[in-house]
Coordinates of C-alpha atoms and ligand atoms in Angstrom, one line a residue:
M234 CA 122.8 79.6 70.5
V235 CA 121.1 82.5 72.3
S236 CA 123.3 84.5 74.7
I237 CA 121.1 86.9 76.5
N238 CA 122.3 90.0 78.1
V239 CA 121.3 91.2 81.6
P240 CA 122.5 94.5 82.4
T241 CA 124.7 94.6 85.1
L242 CA 124.2 97.6 87.7
T243 CA 126.4 99.3 89.9
P244 CA 126.3 98.7 93.3
A245 CA 125.1 101.9 94.6
K246 CA 122.2 101.0 91.9
A247 CA 122.2 97.5 93.0
L248 CA 121.4 98.8 96.7
F249 CA 118.3 101.1 95.2
P250 CA 115.4 98.9 96.0
L251 CA 116.5 98.4 99.6
R252 CA 116.9 102.3 100.3
L253 CA 113.1 101.9 98.9
F254 CA 111.9 99.0 100.5
L255 CA 113.5 101.1 104.8
G256 CA 112.0 104.1 103.3
L257 CA 108.2 102.8 102.5
T258 CA 108.6 100.2 105.3
F259 CA 109.0 103.1 108.4
V260 CA 106.2 104.9 106.8
Y261 CA 104.3 102.1 107.0
A262 CA 105.3 101.2 110.4
G263 CA 105.1 104.8 111.8
V264 CA 101.3 104.6 109.9
Q265 CA 100.3 102.0 111.3
K266 CA 101.2 102.8 115.0
L267 CA 99.0 105.9 114.8
G268 CA 95.8 104.5 113.0
D269 CA 95.8 101.4 115.9
P270 CA 92.9 102.9 117.9
G271 CA 94.6 101.3 120.7
F272 CA 98.0 102.6 120.2
L273 CA 97.4 104.8 123.0
H274 CA 94.8 103.8 124.6
P275 CA 95.4 102.2 128.4
G276 CA 94.5 98.9 128.8
A277 CA 94.2 98.5 125.5
P278 CA 96.1 94.7 123.6
T279 CA 98.4 97.1 121.8
Y280 CA 98.8 99.6 124.2
I281 CA 102.1 101.7 123.5
G282 CA 102.7 101.6 127.1
T283 CA 102.2 97.6 127.9
Q284 CA 104.6 97.3 125.1
L285 CA 107.3 99.4 126.3
E286 CA 107.2 97.5 129.9
G287 CA 107.7 94.1 128.2
F288 CA 110.1 95.2 125.8
A289 CA 112.0 96.5 129.2
N290 CA 111.9 93.7 130.9
G291 CA 115.1 91.8 131.0
T292 CA 116.5 93.1 127.9
P293 CA 120.0 94.9 127.9
G294 CA 118.4 98.1 126.6
G295 CA 115.1 98.2 128.9
F296 CA 117.2 101.1 131.0
I297 CA 116.9 103.4 128.2
L298 CA 113.1 102.8 128.0
R299 CA 112.4 103.0 131.6
A300 CA 114.7 106.3 131.8
F301 CA 113.2 108.0 128.4
A302 CA 109.9 106.2 126.8
I303 CA 107.8 104.5 129.9
P304 CA 107.8 107.9 132.0
H305 CA 106.0 109.0 129.0
P306 CA 103.8 106.6 127.1
T307 CA 102.0 108.7 124.4
V308 CA 104.8 111.2 124.0
A309 CA 108.0 108.3 123.2
G310 CA 104.9 106.6 121.3
V311 CA 103.9 109.5 119.0
G312 CA 107.6 110.5 118.6
V313 CA 108.4 107.3 117.3
A314 CA 105.9 107.2 115.0
V315 CA 106.5 110.8 113.7
T316 CA 110.2 110.0 113.7
E317 CA 109.6 107.1 111.5
I318 CA 107.4 108.7 108.7
L319 CA 109.8 111.5 108.8
I320 CA 113.2 108.5 108.2
G321 CA 111.0 106.6 105.7
L322 CA 109.9 109.8 103.6
L323 CA 113.3 111.1 103.2
V324 CA 114.9 108.0 102.6
S325 CA 112.3 107.0 99.7
A326 CA 113.4 110.5 98.2
G327 CA 117.2 110.5 99.3
L328 CA 117.0 113.6 100.9
F329 CA 120.0 114.4 104.1
T330 CA 120.5 109.9 103.1
R331 CA 122.7 109.8 105.7
I332 CA 121.5 111.5 108.4
A333 CA 118.4 109.7 108.4
A334 CA 119.8 106.4 107.7
A335 CA 121.4 106.9 110.9
G336 CA 117.9 107.3 112.9
G337 CA 116.7 104.6 111.2
I338 CA 119.7 102.0 112.7
G339 CA 119.3 103.6 116.2
L340 CA 115.8 103.1 116.2
N341 CA 116.5 98.9 114.6
F342 CA 119.0 98.8 117.5
L343 CA 117.2 99.8 120.2
L344 CA 114.5 97.6 118.8
F345 CA 116.7 94.5 118.8
L346 CA 118.6 95.4 122.2
T347 CA 114.8 95.5 123.6
A348 CA 111.6 94.2 121.4
S349 CA 113.7 91.3 119.8
W350 CA 116.4 90.4 122.2
N351 CA 114.2 87.7 123.5
T352 CA 113.6 86.3 120.2
T353 CA 115.4 83.0 119.6
P354 CA 117.2 81.9 116.9
Y355 CA 118.4 85.6 117.1
F356 CA 117.9 86.0 113.2
L357 CA 114.2 85.4 113.5
G358 CA 113.7 88.7 114.9
P359 CA 113.7 91.8 112.0
D360 CA 115.4 94.5 114.2
L361 CA 118.4 93.3 113.8
V362 CA 118.4 92.2 110.2
F363 CA 117.1 96.0 109.7
T364 CA 120.0 97.2 111.4
F365 CA 122.2 95.7 109.1
A366 CA 120.1 96.6 106.4
W367 CA 120.2 100.7 107.3
L368 CA 124.2 100.4 106.9
P369 CA 125.3 100.7 103.8
F370 CA 123.3 103.8 103.7
V371 CA 124.9 105.2 106.7
L372 CA 128.1 104.9 105.2
A373 CA 127.5 106.0 101.3
G374 CA 124.4 107.7 101.6
A375 CA 122.4 107.5 98.3
A376 CA 125.7 108.4 96.2
G377 CA 124.8 106.9 92.8
Q378 CA 121.3 106.5 93.3
P379 CA 117.9 108.5 92.3
A380 CA 118.2 110.8 95.3
L381 CA 117.6 114.4 95.7
D382 CA 120.8 114.4 97.6
N383 CA 122.3 113.8 94.2
V384 CA 120.5 116.4 92.4
T385 CA 121.8 120.2 92.2
L386 CA 118.6 122.1 93.1
R387 CA 117.9 125.2 91.7
P388 CA 114.8 126.9 93.0
S389 CA 112.1 128.7 91.2
E390 CA 111.5 132.0 92.0
A391 CA 107.9 131.2 92.5
F392 CA 109.3 128.0 94.6
V393 CA 111.5 130.6 96.7
R394 CA 108.5 133.1 97.6
R395 CA 106.2 130.0 98.5
T396 CA 108.8 128.7 100.9
R397 CA 109.3 132.7 102.2
L398 CA 113.2 132.2 102.2
R399 CA 113.2 136.2 102.5
P400 CA 112.6 138.8 99.9
V401 CA 114.1 137.7 96.6
G402 CA 114.7 140.3 94.6
A403 CA 115.9 140.3 90.7
G404 CA 119.0 138.1 90.5
E405 CA 119.4 136.9 93.9
I406 CA 117.8 133.4 93.1
D407 CA 121.2 132.2 92.1
A408 CA 122.9 133.0 95.5
L409 CA 120.8 130.3 97.4
T410 CA 123.0 127.6 97.2
P411 CA 121.5 123.4 97.5
T412 CA 122.0 123.5 100.9
S413 CA 120.0 125.9 101.7
T414 CA 116.9 124.3 99.1
R415 CA 117.7 121.1 100.5
R416 CA 117.4 122.4 104.0
V417 CA 113.5 124.2 103.1
L418 CA 112.9 120.9 101.2
L419 CA 113.4 118.8 104.7
A420 CA 111.5 121.6 106.5
E421 CA 108.8 120.2 104.0
F422 CA 109.7 117.0 104.3
A423 CA 108.4 117.7 108.1
G424 CA 105.5 119.3 107.7
L425 CA 104.3 116.0 105.2
A426 CA 105.3 113.6 107.8
L427 CA 103.0 115.6 110.7
A428 CA 100.5 115.6 107.7
I429 CA 100.8 112.3 107.3
A430 CA 100.9 111.4 111.5
G431 CA 97.8 113.8 111.6
I432 CA 95.9 111.7 108.8
S433 CA 96.4 108.3 110.0
A434 CA 95.2 109.9 113.6
L435 CA 92.3 111.1 112.2
V436 CA 91.3 107.9 110.5
R437 CA 91.8 105.6 112.9
G438 CA 88.5 103.9 114.4
S439 CA 87.2 104.4 117.8
Y440 CA 88.5 101.7 120.5
S441 CA 86.0 99.9 122.8
A442 CA 87.6 99.1 125.7
P443 CA 87.8 94.9 127.0
R444 CA 86.2 94.7 130.6
R445 CA 87.5 94.1 133.4
F446 CA 86.3 91.7 136.2
S447 CA 87.6 92.4 139.9
A448 CA 88.1 89.4 141.3
G449 CA 86.0 89.0 145.0
T450 CA 87.6 88.0 148.6
G451 CA 86.4 84.4 147.9
A452 CA 83.2 85.5 148.7
G453 CA 81.3 83.5 146.1
A454 CA 83.2 80.4 146.4
K455 CA 80.5 77.3 148.4
G456 CA 78.4 79.4 150.3
S457 CA 76.7 81.9 147.5
A458 CA 77.2 78.6 145.3
G459 CA 73.9 77.1 147.1
S460 CA 72.1 79.8 146.6
A461 CA 73.1 80.8 142.8
G462 CA 73.1 77.5 142.0
G463 CA 70.3 75.8 143.8
S464 CA 68.3 76.1 140.4
T465 CA 70.6 76.5 138.1
S466 CA 73.6 73.6 136.9
P467 CA 77.2 75.1 136.8
K468 CA 78.4 75.7 133.6
P469 CA 81.7 74.2 133.3
A470 CA 83.9 76.8 130.5
A471 CA 86.3 75.6 128.0
G472 CA 89.6 75.7 128.5
S473 CA 88.7 73.6 132.2
S474 CA 87.7 70.1 132.0
A475 CA 84.2 69.0 131.1
Q476 CA 82.6 68.3 134.3
R477 CA 79.8 69.9 136.2
P478 CA 80.2 69.9 139.5
S479 CA 76.9 70.1 141.6
K480 CA 78.5 72.8 143.9
L481 CA 81.3 75.4 143.2
P482 CA 85.1 74.1 144.1
A483 CA 86.5 75.0 147.2
G484 CA 88.5 78.9 146.1
A485 CA 86.6 79.5 143.8
V486 CA 85.7 83.9 143.5
K487 CA 82.7 85.2 141.8
L488 CA 84.0 87.6 139.4
G489 CA 81.2 89.4 138.2
P490 CA 77.6 89.1 136.3
G491 CA 77.7 87.1 133.4
K492 CA 76.1 89.2 131.3
R493 CA 78.5 91.5 131.3
L494 CA 80.4 89.5 129.4
P495 CA 78.5 89.2 125.9
S496 CA 79.6 86.7 123.0
G497 CA 82.5 87.6 121.0
Q498 CA 83.9 89.8 124.3
A499 CA 86.5 89.1 126.3
A500 CA 88.0 90.3 129.5
T501 CA 90.2 90.2 132.0
Y502 CA 90.8 89.4 135.9
G503 CA 93.3 88.5 138.5
D504 CA 93.7 84.7 138.7
P505 CA 92.6 83.3 142.2
S506 CA 95.5 81.5 143.2
D507 CA 98.8 84.2 142.8
G508 CA 97.1 87.4 141.5
S509 CA 98.8 87.1 138.1
P510 CA 96.4 88.4 134.9
D511 CA 93.9 86.0 133.4
I512 CA 91.7 86.5 130.1
L513 CA 88.2 85.2 130.3
I514 CA 86.3 84.7 126.8
R515 CA 82.7 84.0 125.7
D516 CA 83.4 82.8 121.9
S517 CA 79.8 83.2 119.6
S518 CA 78.6 79.9 121.4
G519 CA 78.2 81.5 124.5
N520 CA 80.6 79.7 126.5
L521 CA 83.2 81.0 128.5
K522 CA 87.1 80.1 127.9
A523 CA 89.8 81.1 130.0
F524 CA 93.6 80.8 129.7
S525 CA 96.3 82.6 131.2
A526 CA 96.8 86.2 129.9
V527 CA 100.9 85.9 130.4
C528 CA 102.7 85.6 127.3
T529 CA 105.1 82.4 127.2
H530 CA 107.6 84.6 125.0
A531 CA 108.7 86.9 127.1
G532 CA 105.8 87.5 129.8
C533 CA 103.9 90.4 128.0
T534 CA 100.1 90.9 128.9
V535 CA 98.0 89.4 125.9
G536 CA 95.0 91.0 124.7
Y537 CA 92.1 90.0 122.4
E538 CA 91.8 91.5 118.9
G539 CA 89.6 90.2 116.1
G540 CA 88.5 86.7 117.1
A541 CA 92.2 85.5 118.5
I542 CA 94.4 86.5 121.5
V543 CA 97.5 88.9 120.9
C544 CA 100.5 89.8 122.2
P545 CA 101.4 93.4 122.1
C546 CA 105.5 92.9 122.4
H547 CA 106.4 91.2 119.3
G548 CA 103.6 89.7 117.2
G549 CA 102.8 86.5 119.1
E550 CA 99.0 85.0 118.3
F551 CA 97.1 82.3 120.3
S552 CA 94.0 80.7 119.5
A553 CA 91.0 81.6 121.6
E554 CA 89.6 78.4 121.5
T555 CA 92.5 76.5 122.6
G556 CA 95.2 78.9 123.5
E557 CA 97.8 77.4 121.2
V558 CA 100.2 79.6 119.5
I559 CA 99.0 80.4 116.1
A560 CA 101.7 82.6 114.9
G561 CA 105.0 84.9 116.3
P562 CA 107.3 83.9 118.5
P563 CA 106.0 82.3 121.7
P564 CA 107.0 79.0 122.4
T565 CA 103.8 77.4 124.3
G566 CA 100.7 77.9 124.3
L567 CA 98.7 79.6 126.9
A568 CA 98.0 77.6 130.1
P569 CA 94.1 77.2 130.3
K570 CA 92.8 78.2 133.2
K571 CA 89.0 77.2 135.0
V572 CA 86.0 79.3 135.4
L573 CA 82.1 78.4 135.8
E574 CA 79.1 80.3 135.0
V575 CA 76.8 79.7 138.2
G576 CA 72.8 80.9 138.5
G577 CA 74.2 84.2 136.3
Q578 CA 77.8 84.5 137.6
I579 CA 81.4 83.8 136.8
Y580 CA 83.7 82.3 139.0
A581 CA 87.5 81.7 139.0
V582 CA 88.2 78.0 140.5
P583 CA 91.9 78.0 141.4
S584 CA 94.0 76.0 139.4
Ligands
FES745 S1 106.3 88.5 124.9 FE1 107.5 88.3 122.6 S2 105.2 87.7 121.6 FE2 104.5 87.9 123.9

């Protein structure tokens, strides 16, 4: 009989992969934010200001965001991203692990009280899971694991000179304690975090803003339909019924010239019924599709990105063809809206 000896790890060493996962994930989260062209761009689907508004809407942690983050979305967004990178680097290296893990648990708990609050059932929201994953490292740090915290640091003379702690005389290096050396390392990690953040921001592509149609005051309704539609049949948009009206329905509102919306582009407009945001998309065949732009999960305003309708708040994704949910927590698809293209103009029809 063959017996296989599986080595048994200590509980501390068994937690090492989790520590690395948390650290690297935090670095990735920060880099991904700063590398997103729309993250700091008002009007983009992933704009941090829009995300913060959505997170604060009807959540127990919303008052914190309204007090500190929403008034300064750029500072908040960049600050969180750089903090995530720094926490990630420190936790990965095991330097000041308990303090860094406390930062991580605080960030994830705040996200649980805001971003993940409306996710049901609760265990589908990642932030609560992250909160508990951080807990062992807040309580015990990286004890028993490979970590800089567990190394007795004795800096070389060259290292001390490079960090310019102070002029070094013969025999003075021994006077430096491991704690002071770790502080120097902390400063270097902070510099590394800033460098990574800067590179992430530099390599991001440029953001091209979606168009926004401003709805008229009803002047584009029946009256103008007569002239506009004289020689052009109204073209029903997808997301609406397939009827081909000979004139525009009552209440139709002119949004703007159709040529302003090329294939593969989207625009937003205010719904003629209640002013709520709608999203208008021209597909690759030239057909128009329109849907409510209010996410069915927690009410964030969706945007169009990479051929899909995306929600900035919790990663909801909808089909740009049908409005149905493709991914994420939204419980239902986006309500279709009716738009028409007549005589080169696009009209929104009240539902
Ligand atoms: S509001 Fe949560 S995914 Fe849209």
